[in-house]
């Protein structure tokens, strides 16, 4: 890099606002849809693992192994099947969320006090209705704690997808390296962090709205 | 499925061919680079994460700051940080270390803090009652009781670091990611999968090491089921 190149050229940002907004939208989609899909998979899977405990260790082992596969490698494996498309980034990110979300769904369900479960049964709730109407709502704080971790890491991992041409704001990171120009890289990092932190804040808000009874209690991650 | 099996066979060939096991481009050399990046950053992250986690967990002051810092660090895109530091400071080990330390601190910090804070206040009171100093309470009561969670944090950090150190290869640094990035640019699938297989094996070894470590260092009285946070 030239020594007289400033860390950030504000003019560049001003010139690229529309384009930056487009990539921000793409980034948000690539980062958050996997969390949604992950949740759709994890909730039923977590319920099954809670009900049949023998299922939990193998599910946990598989999702932990998934998690240790480098994102770059997982993207590459899927390129073969889904090409250089958005799915190729979103499928691995979805798989990563499972290693956080499934344990949190199971822990959340385990946090339901036994008397509550018994009371619901005594009131005539069947197994399915009891899970949906009583146990899942009580599990919400623990599940959301997992969703927060999953969403923040998913948003920051999207950038790696740029190596297969689908990285949302990651575009500016590789571009900046090619041009030896730090402004786009720094801008992308700051925008990605802002997206992650804003999402995190919204999830905290969602939890407050979903669990009005726990508003005064501190829930740990 | 046949396609998949063929691929696995080619990857097997790649992994077992003798050319992969010698020289500057060989697996041992790349593995050494990878372990250097991972080991050093984990060491730095452990020093930072343990120091602040123990301090804040013991005093109970600064809990909000710890949670915010960990959250902020989690939001940093590792890939972006590596590239930024390379652009600013040139190619060296530093960019990888900076980015990986930022990645590894949050799990260590949060779990250490939660572990120490979660110690039964009665145990702490009892320790104070028998005349232990604050330092003794920390090292002889709180740390042993928090050890399962501290080890969990270190394990999560280690696995993330080992898997993520692969991004170092993109701006031209070494490590096992070299195979993945080179394979990508040459469209050489075996190279990508072979390189990934070594990384996954490394992550599994880390997992096994921590399981073993847990058996050895955690007090028998605390050997409750894994990953419980209560």
Coordinates of C-alpha atoms in Angstrom, one line a residue:
Chain A
X1 CA 0.0 0.0 0.0
X2 CA 1.2 3.6 -0.7
X3 CA 2.2 5.3 2.4
X4 CA 0.1 8.4 1.6
X5 CA -3.0 6.3 1.1
X6 CA -5.4 7.2 4.0
X7 CA -7.0 4.4 6.0
X8 CA -10.4 5.5 4.6
X9 CA -11.4 7.7 1.7
X10 CA -14.8 9.2 2.6
X11 CA -15.3 10.3 -1.0
X12 CA -15.2 6.6 -2.1
X13 CA -18.0 5.8 0.3
X14 CA -20.1 8.8 -0.9
X15 CA -19.6 7.6 -4.5
X16 CA -20.7 4.1 -3.8
X17 CA -23.7 4.5 -1.4
X18 CA -26.3 2.9 -3.8
X19 CA -24.1 0.0 -4.6
X20 CA -23.2 -0.5 -0.9
X21 CA -26.9 -0.6 -0.1
X22 CA -27.5 -3.3 -2.7
X23 CA -24.7 -5.5 -1.3
X24 CA -25.8 -4.9 2.2
X25 CA -29.3 -6.3 1.3
X26 CA -27.7 -9.3 -0.4
X27 CA -25.5 -9.8 2.6
X28 CA -28.4 -9.7 5.0
X29 CA -30.3 -12.3 2.9
X30 CA -27.3 -14.6 2.7
X31 CA -26.6 -14.4 6.4
X32 CA -30.1 -14.5 7.9
X33 CA -32.0 -17.0 5.7
X34 CA -29.7 -19.8 6.9
X35 CA -30.5 -19.0 10.5
X36 CA -34.2 -19.2 9.6
X37 CA -33.7 -22.6 7.9
X38 CA -31.5 -23.7 10.7
X39 CA -34.3 -22.9 13.2
X40 CA -36.9 -24.7 11.1
X41 CA -34.7 -27.8 11.2
X42 CA -33.5 -27.4 14.8
X43 CA -36.8 -27.0 16.6
X44 CA -38.3 -30.3 15.5
X45 CA -34.9 -32.0 15.7
X46 CA -34.4 -30.6 19.2
X47 CA -37.9 -31.8 20.3
X48 CA -37.1 -35.3 19.0
X49 CA -33.7 -35.3 20.8
X50 CA -35.4 -34.1 24.0
X51 CA -38.0 -36.8 23.9
X52 CA -35.7 -39.7 22.9
X53 CA -32.4 -38.9 24.6
X54 CA -30.5 -41.7 22.8
X55 CA -30.9 -39.6 19.6
X56 CA -29.1 -36.6 21.1
X57 CA -25.4 -37.7 21.3
X58 CA -25.2 -38.9 17.6
X59 CA -27.0 -35.7 16.4
X60 CA -24.6 -33.6 18.5
X61 CA -21.6 -35.4 17.2
X62 CA -22.6 -35.0 13.6
X63 CA -23.3 -31.3 14.0
X64 CA -20.1 -30.7 15.8
X65 CA -18.1 -32.4 13.1
X66 CA -19.9 -30.3 10.5
X67 CA -18.9 -27.2 12.5
X68 CA -15.2 -28.1 12.4
X69 CA -15.2 -28.3 8.6
X70 CA -13.7 -25.0 7.3
X71 CA -16.4 -22.9 5.7
X72 CA -14.3 -22.5 2.6
X73 CA -14.1 -26.2 2.1
X74 CA -17.8 -26.7 2.7
X75 CA -18.6 -24.0 0.1
X76 CA -16.3 -25.8 -2.4
X77 CA -18.0 -29.2 -1.8
X78 CA -21.4 -27.7 -2.6
X79 CA -20.1 -25.8 -5.7
X80 CA -20.1 -29.2 -7.3
X81 CA -23.8 -29.8 -6.7
X82 CA -25.3 -26.3 -6.7
X83 CA -22.8 -24.3 -8.7
X84 CA -21.7 -20.8 -8.0
X85 CA -25.1 -19.8 -6.6
X86 CA -26.4 -18.3 -3.4
X87 CA -27.6 -21.8 -2.3
X88 CA -23.9 -22.9 -2.2
X89 CA -23.3 -20.3 0.5
X90 CA -26.6 -20.7 2.4
X91 CA -26.6 -24.6 2.7
X92 CA -23.2 -24.7 4.6
X93 CA -24.2 -21.7 6.8
X94 CA -27.5 -23.5 7.6
X95 CA -25.5 -26.6 8.6
X96 CA -23.3 -24.5 10.9
X97 CA -26.2 -23.0 12.8
X98 CA -27.3 -26.5 13.8
X99 CA -24.4 -27.0 16.1
X100 CA -25.5 -24.0 18.2
X101 CA -29.3 -24.2 17.7
X102 CA -30.0 -27.9 18.4
X103 CA -28.2 -27.9 21.8
X104 CA -30.0 -24.7 22.8
X105 CA -33.5 -26.1 21.8
X106 CA -32.7 -29.2 23.9
X107 CA -31.3 -27.2 26.8
X108 CA -34.3 -24.9 26.6
X109 CA -36.8 -27.8 26.7
X110 CA -34.8 -29.3 29.6
X111 CA -35.2 -25.9 31.5
X112 CA -39.0 -26.4 31.7
X113 CA -39.7 -27.2 35.4
X114 CA -41.1 -30.6 35.9
X115 CA -44.1 -29.3 37.9
X116 CA -45.1 -27.2 34.9
X117 CA -45.0 -30.2 32.7
X118 CA -47.0 -32.2 35.1
X119 CA -49.6 -29.4 35.5
X120 CA -50.0 -29.1 31.8
X121 CA -50.6 -32.9 31.6
X122 CA -53.1 -32.7 34.4
X123 CA -55.0 -30.0 32.6
X124 CA -55.5 -32.4 29.7
X125 CA -52.7 -31.3 27.3
X126 CA -51.7 -34.0 25.0
X127 CA -48.0 -34.5 24.3
X128 CA -47.9 -32.5 21.1
X129 CA -50.0 -29.6 22.4
X130 CA -48.0 -29.5 25.6
X131 CA -44.8 -29.1 23.7
X132 CA -46.1 -26.4 21.4
X133 CA -48.1 -24.4 23.9
X134 CA -46.3 -24.9 27.1
X135 CA -42.7 -26.1 26.7
X136 CA -41.6 -24.2 23.7
X137 CA -42.7 -20.8 25.0
X138 CA -40.7 -21.5 28.2
X139 CA -37.7 -22.5 26.2
X140 CA -37.7 -19.3 24.1
X141 CA -35.0 -17.4 26.1
X142 CA -32.5 -20.2 25.8
X143 CA -33.4 -20.8 22.1
X144 CA -33.1 -17.1 21.3
X145 CA -29.7 -17.0 23.1
X146 CA -28.6 -19.6 20.5
X147 CA -30.2 -17.7 17.6
X148 CA -28.2 -14.7 18.6
X149 CA -24.9 -16.5 18.5
X150 CA -25.9 -18.2 15.2
X151 CA -27.0 -15.0 13.5
X152 CA -24.0 -13.0 14.4
X153 CA -21.5 -15.7 13.3
X154 CA -23.6 -16.4 10.1
X155 CA -23.5 -12.8 9.1
X156 CA -19.8 -12.5 9.6
X157 CA -19.1 -15.8 7.8
X158 CA -21.0 -14.8 4.6
X159 CA -18.0 -12.8 3.6
X160 CA -15.9 -16.0 3.0
X161 CA -18.5 -16.9 0.3
X162 CA -16.9 -14.3 -1.9
X163 CA -14.2 -16.8 -2.8
X164 CA -16.9 -18.6 -4.8
X165 CA -18.4 -15.3 -5.9
X166 CA -21.3 -15.0 -3.5
X167 CA -20.2 -13.1 -0.4
X168 CA -22.5 -10.1 -0.1
X169 CA -20.3 -7.3 1.3
X170 CA -17.4 -9.7 1.1
X171 CA -17.1 -8.5 -2.5
X172 CA -15.5 -5.3 -1.2
X173 CA -13.0 -7.3 0.9
X174 CA -11.5 -9.2 -2.1
X175 CA -11.8 -6.1 -4.3
X176 CA -9.9 -4.1 -1.8
X177 CA -7.1 -6.7 -1.7
X178 CA -6.9 -6.8 -5.5
X179 CA -6.7 -3.0 -5.7
X180 CA -4.5 -2.6 -2.6
X181 CA -7.0 -0.1 -1.4
X182 CA -8.1 -0.4 2.3
X183 CA -11.3 1.8 2.2
X184 CA -13.6 -0.8 0.7
X185 CA -12.3 -3.5 3.1
X186 CA -12.8 -1.3 6.2
X187 CA -16.2 -0.2 5.0
X188 CA -17.3 -3.8 4.4
X189 CA -16.0 -4.9 7.9
X190 CA -17.8 -2.0 9.6
X191 CA -21.1 -2.6 7.7
X192 CA -20.9 -6.4 8.5
X193 CA -20.4 -5.6 12.2
X194 CA -23.2 -3.1 12.2
X195 CA -25.5 -5.7 10.5
X196 CA -24.6 -8.3 13.1
X197 CA -25.0 -6.0 16.1
X198 CA -28.3 -4.6 14.8
X199 CA -29.6 -8.1 14.2
X200 CA -28.5 -9.1 17.7
X201 CA -30.3 -6.1 19.2
X202 CA -33.5 -6.9 17.3
X203 CA -33.3 -10.5 18.7
X204 CA -33.0 -9.2 22.2
X205 CA -36.1 -7.1 21.6
X206 CA -37.9 -10.1 20.0
X207 CA -37.2 -12.1 23.2
X208 CA -38.6 -9.4 25.4
X209 CA -41.8 -9.3 23.3
X210 CA -42.1 -13.1 23.2
X211 CA -41.5 -13.7 26.9
X212 CA -43.2 -10.8 28.7
X213 CA -43.0 -12.8 32.0
X214 CA -39.2 -13.0 32.1
X215 CA -38.6 -9.3 31.5
X216 CA -37.1 -8.7 34.9
X217 CA -34.9 -11.7 34.9
X218 CA -31.5 -11.9 33.4
X219 CA -31.0 -14.8 31.0
X220 CA -27.6 -16.1 30.3
X221 CA -26.4 -17.2 26.9
Chain B
X1 CA -23.3 -41.7 -5.4
X2 CA -20.8 -43.3 -7.8
X3 CA -19.4 -39.9 -8.5
X4 CA -19.0 -39.3 -4.8
X5 CA -17.2 -42.6 -4.3
X6 CA -14.8 -41.9 -7.2
X7 CA -14.1 -38.6 -5.7
X8 CA -13.3 -40.1 -2.3
X9 CA -10.9 -42.6 -4.0
X10 CA -9.1 -39.7 -5.7
X11 CA -8.8 -37.9 -2.4
X12 CA -7.5 -41.0 -0.8
X13 CA -4.9 -41.2 -3.5
X14 CA -3.9 -37.6 -2.9
X15 CA -3.6 -38.1 0.8
X16 CA -1.5 -41.2 0.6
X17 CA 0.8 -40.2 -2.3
X18 CA 4.3 -39.8 -1.0
X19 CA 4.7 -36.4 -2.7
X20 CA 2.2 -35.0 -0.2
X21 CA 4.4 -35.9 2.7
X22 CA 7.6 -34.0 1.9
X23 CA 9.0 -30.6 0.9
X24 CA 7.8 -27.0 1.3
X25 CA 4.4 -27.8 -0.2
X26 CA 4.0 -31.1 1.7
X27 CA 1.4 -31.8 4.3
X28 CA 3.9 -31.8 7.3
X29 CA 5.1 -28.3 6.4
X30 CA 1.6 -26.9 5.9
X31 CA 0.5 -28.6 9.0
X32 CA 3.3 -27.0 11.0
X33 CA 2.3 -23.6 9.7
X34 CA -1.3 -24.2 10.5
X35 CA -0.4 -25.4 14.0
X36 CA 1.8 -22.4 14.5
X37 CA -1.0 -19.9 13.6
X38 CA -3.6 -21.8 15.6
X39 CA -1.4 -22.5 18.7
X40 CA -0.1 -19.0 19.0
X41 CA -3.4 -17.3 18.6
X42 CA -5.1 -19.7 21.0
X43 CA -2.3 -18.9 23.5
X44 CA -2.8 -15.1 23.2
X45 CA -6.6 -15.5 23.3
X46 CA -6.4 -17.7 26.4
X47 CA -4.2 -15.2 28.2
X48 CA -6.7 -12.4 27.4
X49 CA -9.9 -14.3 27.8
X50 CA -8.9 -16.1 31.1
X51 CA -7.5 -12.9 32.7
X52 CA -10.5 -10.8 32.0
X53 CA -13.0 -13.6 32.5
X54 CA -11.5 -14.6 35.9
X55 CA -11.2 -10.9 37.0
X56 CA -14.8 -10.0 36.1
X57 CA -16.2 -13.3 37.3
X58 CA -14.6 -13.0 40.7
X59 CA -15.3 -9.3 41.3
X60 CA -18.7 -9.3 39.6
X61 CA -17.9 -5.8 38.2
X62 CA -17.8 -5.2 34.5
X63 CA -20.2 -8.0 33.5
X64 CA -22.0 -5.8 31.0
X65 CA -18.7 -4.7 29.5
X66 CA -17.5 -8.4 29.1
X67 CA -20.7 -9.4 27.3
X68 CA -20.5 -6.3 25.0
X69 CA -16.9 -6.9 24.1
X70 CA -17.5 -10.6 23.4
X71 CA -20.4 -9.7 21.3
X72 CA -18.6 -7.1 19.3
X73 CA -15.6 -9.4 18.7
X74 CA -17.9 -12.2 17.5
X75 CA -19.3 -9.8 14.9
X76 CA -15.9 -9.1 13.3
X77 CA -15.6 -11.0 10.0
X78 CA -12.4 -12.9 10.4
X79 CA -11.8 -13.0 6.6
X80 CA -12.2 -9.2 6.4
X81 CA -9.8 -8.6 9.2
X82 CA -7.1 -10.9 7.8
X83 CA -7.3 -9.1 4.4
X84 CA -7.4 -5.6 6.0
X85 CA -4.3 -6.2 8.1
X86 CA -2.5 -7.7 5.1
X87 CA -3.4 -4.6 3.0
X88 CA -2.2 -2.3 5.8
X89 CA 0.8 -4.1 7.1
X90 CA 1.9 -6.5 4.3
X91 CA 2.2 -10.2 4.3
X92 CA 3.3 -11.7 7.6
X93 CA 2.0 -13.9 10.3
X94 CA 0.6 -10.9 12.2
X95 CA -2.7 -10.5 10.2
X96 CA -3.6 -14.1 10.8
X97 CA -2.8 -13.9 14.5
X98 CA -4.8 -10.6 15.0
X99 CA -7.9 -12.1 13.3
X100 CA -7.7 -15.5 15.0
X101 CA -7.2 -13.9 18.5
X102 CA -10.3 -11.8 17.9
X103 CA -12.1 -15.0 16.9
X104 CA -11.0 -17.0 19.9
X105 CA -11.4 -14.5 22.7
X106 CA -15.2 -14.4 22.9
X107 CA -15.9 -18.1 23.7
X108 CA -13.0 -18.2 26.3
X109 CA -14.0 -14.9 27.9
X110 CA -17.7 -15.6 28.1
X111 CA -17.4 -19.2 29.4
X112 CA -14.7 -18.3 32.0
X113 CA -16.8 -15.4 33.2
X114 CA -20.0 -17.5 33.3
X115 CA -18.2 -20.4 35.0
X116 CA -16.7 -18.2 37.8
X117 CA -19.9 -16.2 38.3
X118 CA -21.9 -19.4 38.5
X119 CA -20.0 -20.8 41.4
X120 CA -22.3 -21.4 44.3
X121 CA -22.1 -18.3 46.6
X122 CA -22.3 -20.7 49.6
X123 CA -19.0 -22.3 48.5
X124 CA -17.4 -18.8 48.2
X125 CA -18.7 -17.8 51.6
X126 CA -17.4 -21.0 53.2
X127 CA -14.0 -20.4 51.6
X128 CA -14.0 -16.9 53.0
X129 CA -15.2 -18.2 56.4
X130 CA -12.2 -20.6 56.7
X131 CA -9.9 -17.7 56.2
X132 CA -8.9 -17.9 52.5
X133 CA -7.6 -14.8 50.8
X134 CA -9.3 -13.6 47.7
X135 CA -6.5 -15.1 45.6
X136 CA -6.9 -18.5 47.3
X137 CA -10.7 -18.3 46.8
X138 CA -10.1 -17.7 43.1
X139 CA -7.5 -20.3 42.5
X140 CA -8.6 -23.0 44.9
X141 CA -12.4 -22.7 44.8
X142 CA -13.7 -20.8 41.9
X143 CA -11.3 -22.0 39.1
X144 CA -11.7 -25.7 40.0
X145 CA -15.4 -25.3 40.1
X146 CA -15.6 -23.3 36.9
X147 CA -13.1 -25.7 35.1
X148 CA -15.7 -27.6 33.0
X149 CA -17.0 -24.4 31.5
X150 CA -13.5 -22.9 31.1
X151 CA -12.5 -26.0 29.2
X152 CA -15.6 -25.8 27.1
X153 CA -14.8 -22.3 26.1
X154 CA -11.2 -23.2 25.2
X155 CA -12.4 -26.2 23.2
X156 CA -14.9 -24.2 21.2
X157 CA -12.2 -21.5 20.6
X158 CA -9.6 -24.1 19.5
X159 CA -11.9 -25.8 17.0
X160 CA -13.0 -22.4 15.5
X161 CA -9.4 -21.3 15.2
X162 CA -8.2 -24.6 13.6
X163 CA -11.1 -24.4 11.0
X164 CA -10.8 -20.7 10.4
X165 CA -7.0 -20.5 10.1
X166 CA -7.6 -21.8 6.5
X167 CA -8.6 -18.2 5.4
X168 CA -5.0 -17.2 5.9
X169 CA -4.2 -18.8 2.6
X170 CA -6.4 -16.4 0.6
X171 CA -4.1 -13.3 0.8
X172 CA -1.1 -15.6 0.2
X173 CA -0.2 -17.0 3.6
X174 CA 0.5 -20.6 4.4
X175 CA -1.2 -23.3 6.4
X176 CA -3.6 -26.0 5.3
X177 CA -5.9 -23.5 3.7
X178 CA -3.3 -23.3 0.9
X179 CA -4.6 -26.6 -0.5
X180 CA -8.2 -25.3 -0.4
X181 CA -7.4 -21.9 -2.0
X182 CA -5.0 -23.4 -4.6
X183 CA -7.4 -26.2 -5.4
X184 CA -10.1 -23.6 -5.9
X185 CA -8.1 -21.5 -8.4
X186 CA -6.9 -24.6 -10.3
X187 CA -10.3 -26.2 -10.2
X188 CA -8.7 -29.1 -8.5
X189 CA -11.3 -30.8 -6.4
X190 CA -9.1 -33.4 -4.8
X191 CA -6.8 -30.8 -3.5
X192 CA -9.7 -28.9 -1.9
X193 CA -11.2 -32.0 -0.3
X194 CA -7.8 -33.5 0.7
X195 CA -6.8 -30.2 2.4
X196 CA -10.2 -30.0 4.2
X197 CA -9.9 -33.6 5.3
X198 CA -6.7 -32.8 7.1
X199 CA -8.3 -29.8 8.8
X200 CA -11.3 -31.8 9.9
X201 CA -8.9 -34.5 11.3
X202 CA -7.0 -31.8 13.2
X203 CA -10.3 -30.5 14.7
X204 CA -11.3 -34.0 15.8
X205 CA -7.9 -34.5 17.4
X206 CA -8.5 -31.2 19.3
X207 CA -11.9 -32.4 20.4
X208 CA -10.5 -35.7 21.7
X209 CA -7.6 -33.9 23.5
X210 CA -10.0 -31.7 25.3
X211 CA -12.2 -34.6 26.3
X212 CA -9.1 -36.3 27.7
X213 CA -8.0 -33.1 29.5
X214 CA -11.4 -32.8 31.1
X215 CA -11.1 -36.3 32.5
X216 CA -7.8 -35.5 34.0
X217 CA -8.1 -32.0 35.4
X218 CA -11.8 -31.7 36.4
X219 CA -12.4 -32.7 40.0
X220 CA -14.3 -36.0 40.3
X221 CA -17.0 -34.3 42.4
X222 CA -17.8 -32.1 39.4
X223 CA -18.0 -34.7 36.7
X224 CA -21.5 -33.9 35.8
X225 CA -22.8 -34.5 32.3
X226 CA -20.9 -32.4 29.7
X227 CA -22.0 -28.9 28.6
X228 CA -24.4 -28.3 31.4
X229 CA -24.3 -24.7 32.3
X230 CA -26.1 -24.8 35.6

